[in-house]
XYZ file of C-alpha atoms in Angstrom:
314
model
C -126.759 -48.936 158.953
C -125.221 -45.552 158.150
C -128.240 -43.793 159.658
C -128.039 -45.889 162.843
C -124.309 -45.248 163.092
C -124.701 -41.464 163.218
C -128.169 -41.067 164.766
C -127.288 -41.188 168.493
C -124.092 -39.109 168.174
C -126.163 -36.453 166.372
C -128.855 -36.606 169.062
C -126.220 -36.274 171.788
C -124.515 -33.342 170.044
C -127.846 -31.569 169.497
C -128.772 -32.062 173.156
C -125.460 -30.599 174.311
C -125.927 -27.606 172.001
C -129.478 -26.849 173.175
C -128.728 -27.384 176.859
C -125.502 -25.409 176.529
C -127.410 -22.462 175.091
C -130.089 -22.624 177.798
C -127.435 -22.988 180.478
C -125.573 -19.972 179.104
C -128.760 -17.915 179.462
C -129.071 -19.073 183.077
C -125.412 -18.540 184.036
C -124.261 -15.623 181.891
C -123.647 -13.482 185.000
C -121.501 -16.153 186.655
C -117.705 -15.912 186.685
C -115.081 -18.641 187.001
C -113.773 -16.906 190.122
C -117.158 -17.416 191.791
C -117.096 -21.132 190.989
C -113.516 -21.462 192.224
C -114.409 -19.778 195.514
C -117.291 -22.207 195.945
C -114.982 -25.164 195.314
C -112.424 -23.918 197.828
C -115.204 -23.398 200.393
C -116.071 -27.129 200.422
C -114.699 -28.561 203.668
C -112.322 -31.497 203.840
C -114.997 -33.572 205.577
C -117.450 -32.961 202.743
C -114.827 -33.882 200.145
C -114.324 -37.139 202.046
C -118.075 -37.823 202.278
C -118.465 -37.125 198.546
C -115.651 -39.604 197.802
C -117.264 -42.166 200.114
C -120.583 -41.702 198.303
C -118.776 -42.481 195.040
C -117.502 -45.764 196.447
C -121.037 -46.661 197.589
C -122.439 -45.900 194.124
C -119.872 -47.967 192.217
C -120.064 -50.852 194.706
C -123.820 -50.928 194.101
C -123.275 -50.852 190.332
C -121.295 -54.082 190.663
C -124.411 -55.472 192.324
C -126.355 -54.857 189.082
C -124.241 -57.437 187.253
C -124.240 -59.836 190.191
C -128.054 -59.763 190.348
C -128.317 -60.421 186.603
C -125.897 -63.339 186.808
C -127.845 -64.705 189.785
C -131.011 -64.632 187.672
C -129.232 -66.377 184.782
C -127.777 -68.998 187.102
C -124.198 -68.158 186.103
C -121.276 -68.151 188.519
C -118.516 -65.642 187.834
C -115.722 -64.532 190.144
C -116.858 -61.578 192.298
C -113.682 -59.606 191.609
C -114.151 -60.068 187.843
C -117.778 -58.894 188.145
C -116.717 -55.817 190.114
C -113.992 -54.809 187.657
C -116.193 -55.491 184.605
C -119.116 -53.526 186.028
C -116.910 -50.617 187.080
C -115.307 -50.433 183.633
C -118.656 -50.721 181.857
C -120.317 -47.882 183.741
C -117.242 -45.654 183.897
C -117.071 -45.745 180.088
C -120.792 -45.638 179.282
C -121.469 -42.727 181.653
C -118.808 -40.668 179.890
C -119.312 -41.784 176.286
C -123.119 -41.742 176.219
C -125.493 -44.219 174.515
C -124.972 -46.354 177.619
C -126.756 -49.494 176.406
C -124.576 -49.660 173.275
C -121.222 -48.572 174.735
C -121.744 -50.586 177.911
C -122.897 -53.578 175.895
C -119.643 -53.699 173.950
C -117.571 -53.792 177.154
C -119.798 -56.392 178.804
C -119.735 -58.609 175.719
C -115.941 -58.493 175.584
C -115.658 -59.269 179.301
C -118.328 -61.917 179.845
C -117.766 -63.775 176.573
C -114.307 -64.563 177.966
C -116.126 -66.315 180.832
C -118.181 -68.504 178.511
C -121.463 -66.549 178.384
C -123.260 -66.610 175.045
C -124.378 -63.503 173.186
C -127.986 -64.205 174.172
C -127.046 -64.533 177.857
C -125.051 -61.310 177.762
C -128.013 -59.567 176.110
C -130.261 -60.797 178.920
C -127.701 -59.604 181.481
C -127.649 -56.107 179.953
C -131.456 -55.969 179.861
C -131.760 -56.990 183.505
C -129.117 -54.472 184.598
C -131.038 -51.737 182.797
C -134.279 -52.880 184.403
C -132.666 -52.822 187.866
C -131.672 -49.202 187.255
C -135.189 -48.289 186.108
C -136.689 -50.086 189.108
C -134.362 -48.252 191.503
C -135.267 -44.939 189.889
C -138.995 -45.656 190.205
C -138.678 -46.725 193.867
C -136.883 -43.519 194.799
C -139.117 -41.351 192.582
C -142.190 -42.790 194.300
C -140.732 -42.169 197.756
C -139.619 -38.628 196.868
C -143.067 -37.754 195.529
C -144.741 -39.116 198.664
C -142.386 -37.163 200.942
C -142.027 -34.027 198.760
C -145.130 -33.964 196.511
C -144.495 -30.406 195.296
C -140.927 -30.976 194.143
C -141.791 -30.553 190.446
C -142.851 -26.969 191.159
C -139.174 -26.112 191.780
C -138.593 -26.298 188.021
C -141.308 -23.755 187.230
C -142.536 -23.858 183.638
C -139.411 -25.742 182.545
C -140.748 -29.087 183.767
C -143.460 -30.454 181.510
C -144.654 -33.203 183.893
C -146.719 -32.449 186.986
C -146.814 -35.001 189.810
C -148.202 -35.393 193.306
C -148.104 -37.712 196.287
C -150.810 -39.737 194.524
C -148.412 -40.271 191.623
C -145.790 -41.517 194.057
C -148.244 -43.904 195.717
C -149.267 -45.214 192.286
C -145.639 -45.892 191.353
C -144.977 -47.709 194.629
C -148.176 -49.745 194.173
C -146.972 -50.968 190.755
C -143.642 -51.960 192.288
C -145.477 -53.823 195.060
C -147.358 -55.798 192.376
C -144.046 -56.642 190.676
C -142.708 -57.945 194.013
C -145.895 -59.889 194.809
C -145.877 -61.690 191.455
C -142.333 -62.937 192.117
C -143.602 -64.823 195.179
C -146.252 -66.528 193.024
C -143.435 -67.960 190.876
C -145.157 -67.791 187.454
C -144.119 -70.206 184.726
C -141.477 -69.297 182.170
C -142.603 -68.112 178.757
C -140.806 -69.261 175.596
C -140.720 -66.853 172.659
C -138.930 -68.483 169.753
C -135.559 -69.605 171.091
C -135.706 -67.196 174.015
C -137.069 -68.309 177.375
C -138.329 -65.536 179.659
C -138.250 -66.362 183.359
C -139.807 -64.070 185.967
C -137.238 -63.000 188.582
C -137.286 -64.940 191.849
C -138.044 -63.182 195.171
C -134.316 -63.251 195.957
C -133.508 -61.418 192.732
C -136.367 -58.923 193.127
C -135.493 -58.046 196.725
C -131.846 -57.592 195.718
C -132.957 -55.209 192.969
C -134.976 -53.175 195.487
C -131.844 -52.700 197.601
C -129.084 -52.282 195.018
C -130.937 -50.058 192.513
C -131.850 -47.314 195.017
C -128.494 -47.606 196.821
C -126.524 -46.751 193.677
C -128.630 -43.652 192.999
C -128.491 -42.553 196.644
C -124.703 -42.800 196.535
C -124.457 -40.811 193.300
C -126.813 -38.102 194.582
C -124.849 -38.018 197.835
C -121.776 -36.752 195.963
C -123.653 -33.605 194.950
C -125.436 -33.221 198.284
C -122.222 -33.262 200.319
C -120.541 -30.828 197.906
C -123.362 -28.279 198.334
C -123.156 -25.722 201.175
C -125.705 -25.632 203.990
C -126.951 -22.156 203.007
C -130.080 -22.601 200.919
C -129.655 -26.385 200.829
C -133.171 -27.893 200.569
C -132.117 -31.249 202.067
C -131.125 -34.628 200.722
C -134.613 -35.741 199.616
C -135.003 -32.739 197.311
C -131.435 -33.059 195.976
C -132.117 -36.754 195.335
C -135.328 -35.942 193.469
C -133.567 -33.393 191.266
C -130.765 -35.873 190.645
C -133.231 -38.545 189.509
C -134.667 -36.130 186.952
C -131.292 -34.851 185.754
C -129.586 -38.254 185.559
C -132.518 -39.865 183.752
C -132.639 -36.933 181.313
C -128.882 -37.269 180.744
C -129.226 -40.970 179.895
C -132.168 -40.379 177.574
C -130.349 -37.539 175.803
C -127.338 -39.790 175.008
C -125.138 -36.733 175.556
C -121.620 -37.823 176.608
C -121.465 -37.487 180.387
C -124.873 -35.794 180.314
C -122.910 -32.626 179.525
C -125.129 -29.585 179.942
C -128.185 -31.654 180.881
C -127.189 -32.258 184.508
C -126.141 -28.655 184.992
C -129.299 -27.200 183.447
C -131.699 -29.361 185.492
C -129.874 -28.691 188.763
C -129.652 -24.931 188.241
C -133.389 -24.884 187.476
C -134.217 -27.172 190.411
C -132.217 -25.221 192.991
C -133.295 -21.625 192.321
C -132.735 -20.567 195.949
C -129.062 -21.552 195.966
C -126.068 -19.602 194.705
C -125.471 -20.730 191.116
C -121.713 -20.875 191.690
C -122.256 -23.329 194.570
C -124.449 -25.539 192.390
C -121.949 -25.605 189.511
C -119.090 -26.298 191.942
C -120.991 -29.277 193.400
C -121.605 -30.634 189.899
C -117.896 -30.286 189.094
C -117.143 -32.413 192.161
C -119.690 -34.952 190.892
C -118.092 -35.037 187.464
C -114.641 -35.454 188.997
C -115.546 -38.316 191.336
C -118.301 -40.101 189.406
C -117.141 -39.565 185.816
C -113.559 -38.415 185.220
C -111.545 -40.407 187.778
C -113.439 -43.683 187.074
C -113.055 -43.029 183.323
C -109.262 -42.765 183.637
C -109.117 -45.952 185.741
C -111.402 -47.785 183.284
C -109.097 -46.990 180.356
C -106.191 -48.485 182.288
C -108.257 -51.592 183.121
C -109.175 -52.111 179.453
C -105.533 -51.775 178.414
C -104.432 -54.380 180.973
C -107.313 -56.753 180.076
C -106.680 -56.586 176.336
C -102.950 -57.037 176.856
C -103.586 -60.104 179.030
C -106.001 -61.571 176.474
C -103.517 -60.944 173.659
C -100.724 -62.718 175.525
C -103.021 -65.643 176.359
C -104.000 -65.994 172.692
C -100.360 -65.822 171.625
C -99.407 -68.525 174.146
C -102.271 -70.746 172.879
C -101.184 -70.290 169.287
C -97.565 -71.215 170.068
C -98.445 -74.330 172.091
């Protein structure tokens, strides 16, 4: 238990250290004044579009929970789902180890609505799968449209891919969709019953998963200048790599990982512009939601405490 307790924090800290060192080597000629000038150069319209992209991303994240509850056949108030999902992701994106940190918040929230531990575990698993599915859909499309995107990373990207890889990914997703229409029987493993998602659930996943990632990538895209900008598809592809790497690393907020991947993936752009765009992303997608989530948790726990006190007195 002691090993498990410290393993992921150590992994996250080591990732930050390595990426920080590599990032320092990439950006050692960059000054804070350059980054500030790039931030000031972002137009008001692009600040607005970046903020709007944030709203799209977090609205889609609420859809993750709604899809999972639809699959489980549970009815929960839409506003409660939205607030719970927002709080879960705002905290897990910043803290790291998203499955664990997000699981704690979801358990606290949905257990108050009568869901069992097993049902909440299934909800978390399905939300994670929706994210993976959305990532694969967009990765397949990006590889079909921009098959040479991995070459932008040079020798720093260990995986080579092509349009054939993208077609293969999309073919696997098509099989997943097709099976849902066949409505296979449920499988019981011990006390757990595994039910294949219905077509309604699967089609919702194919919309919500990609939409959340498109919104998140849009924050960075709109914060980048037009000079040297390779277009949204390329920015989206780089974001998929960087965000997935950040989640796998368990580094809090993907600190250092996002920056390193983007600087490597956008070699033709001014480094100060890239870092400025990532600062906008961190502000809108991580820091502001994190502050709001802390307030939400305080209000929720205070409400639960008062309700428990009232029950004890009556």
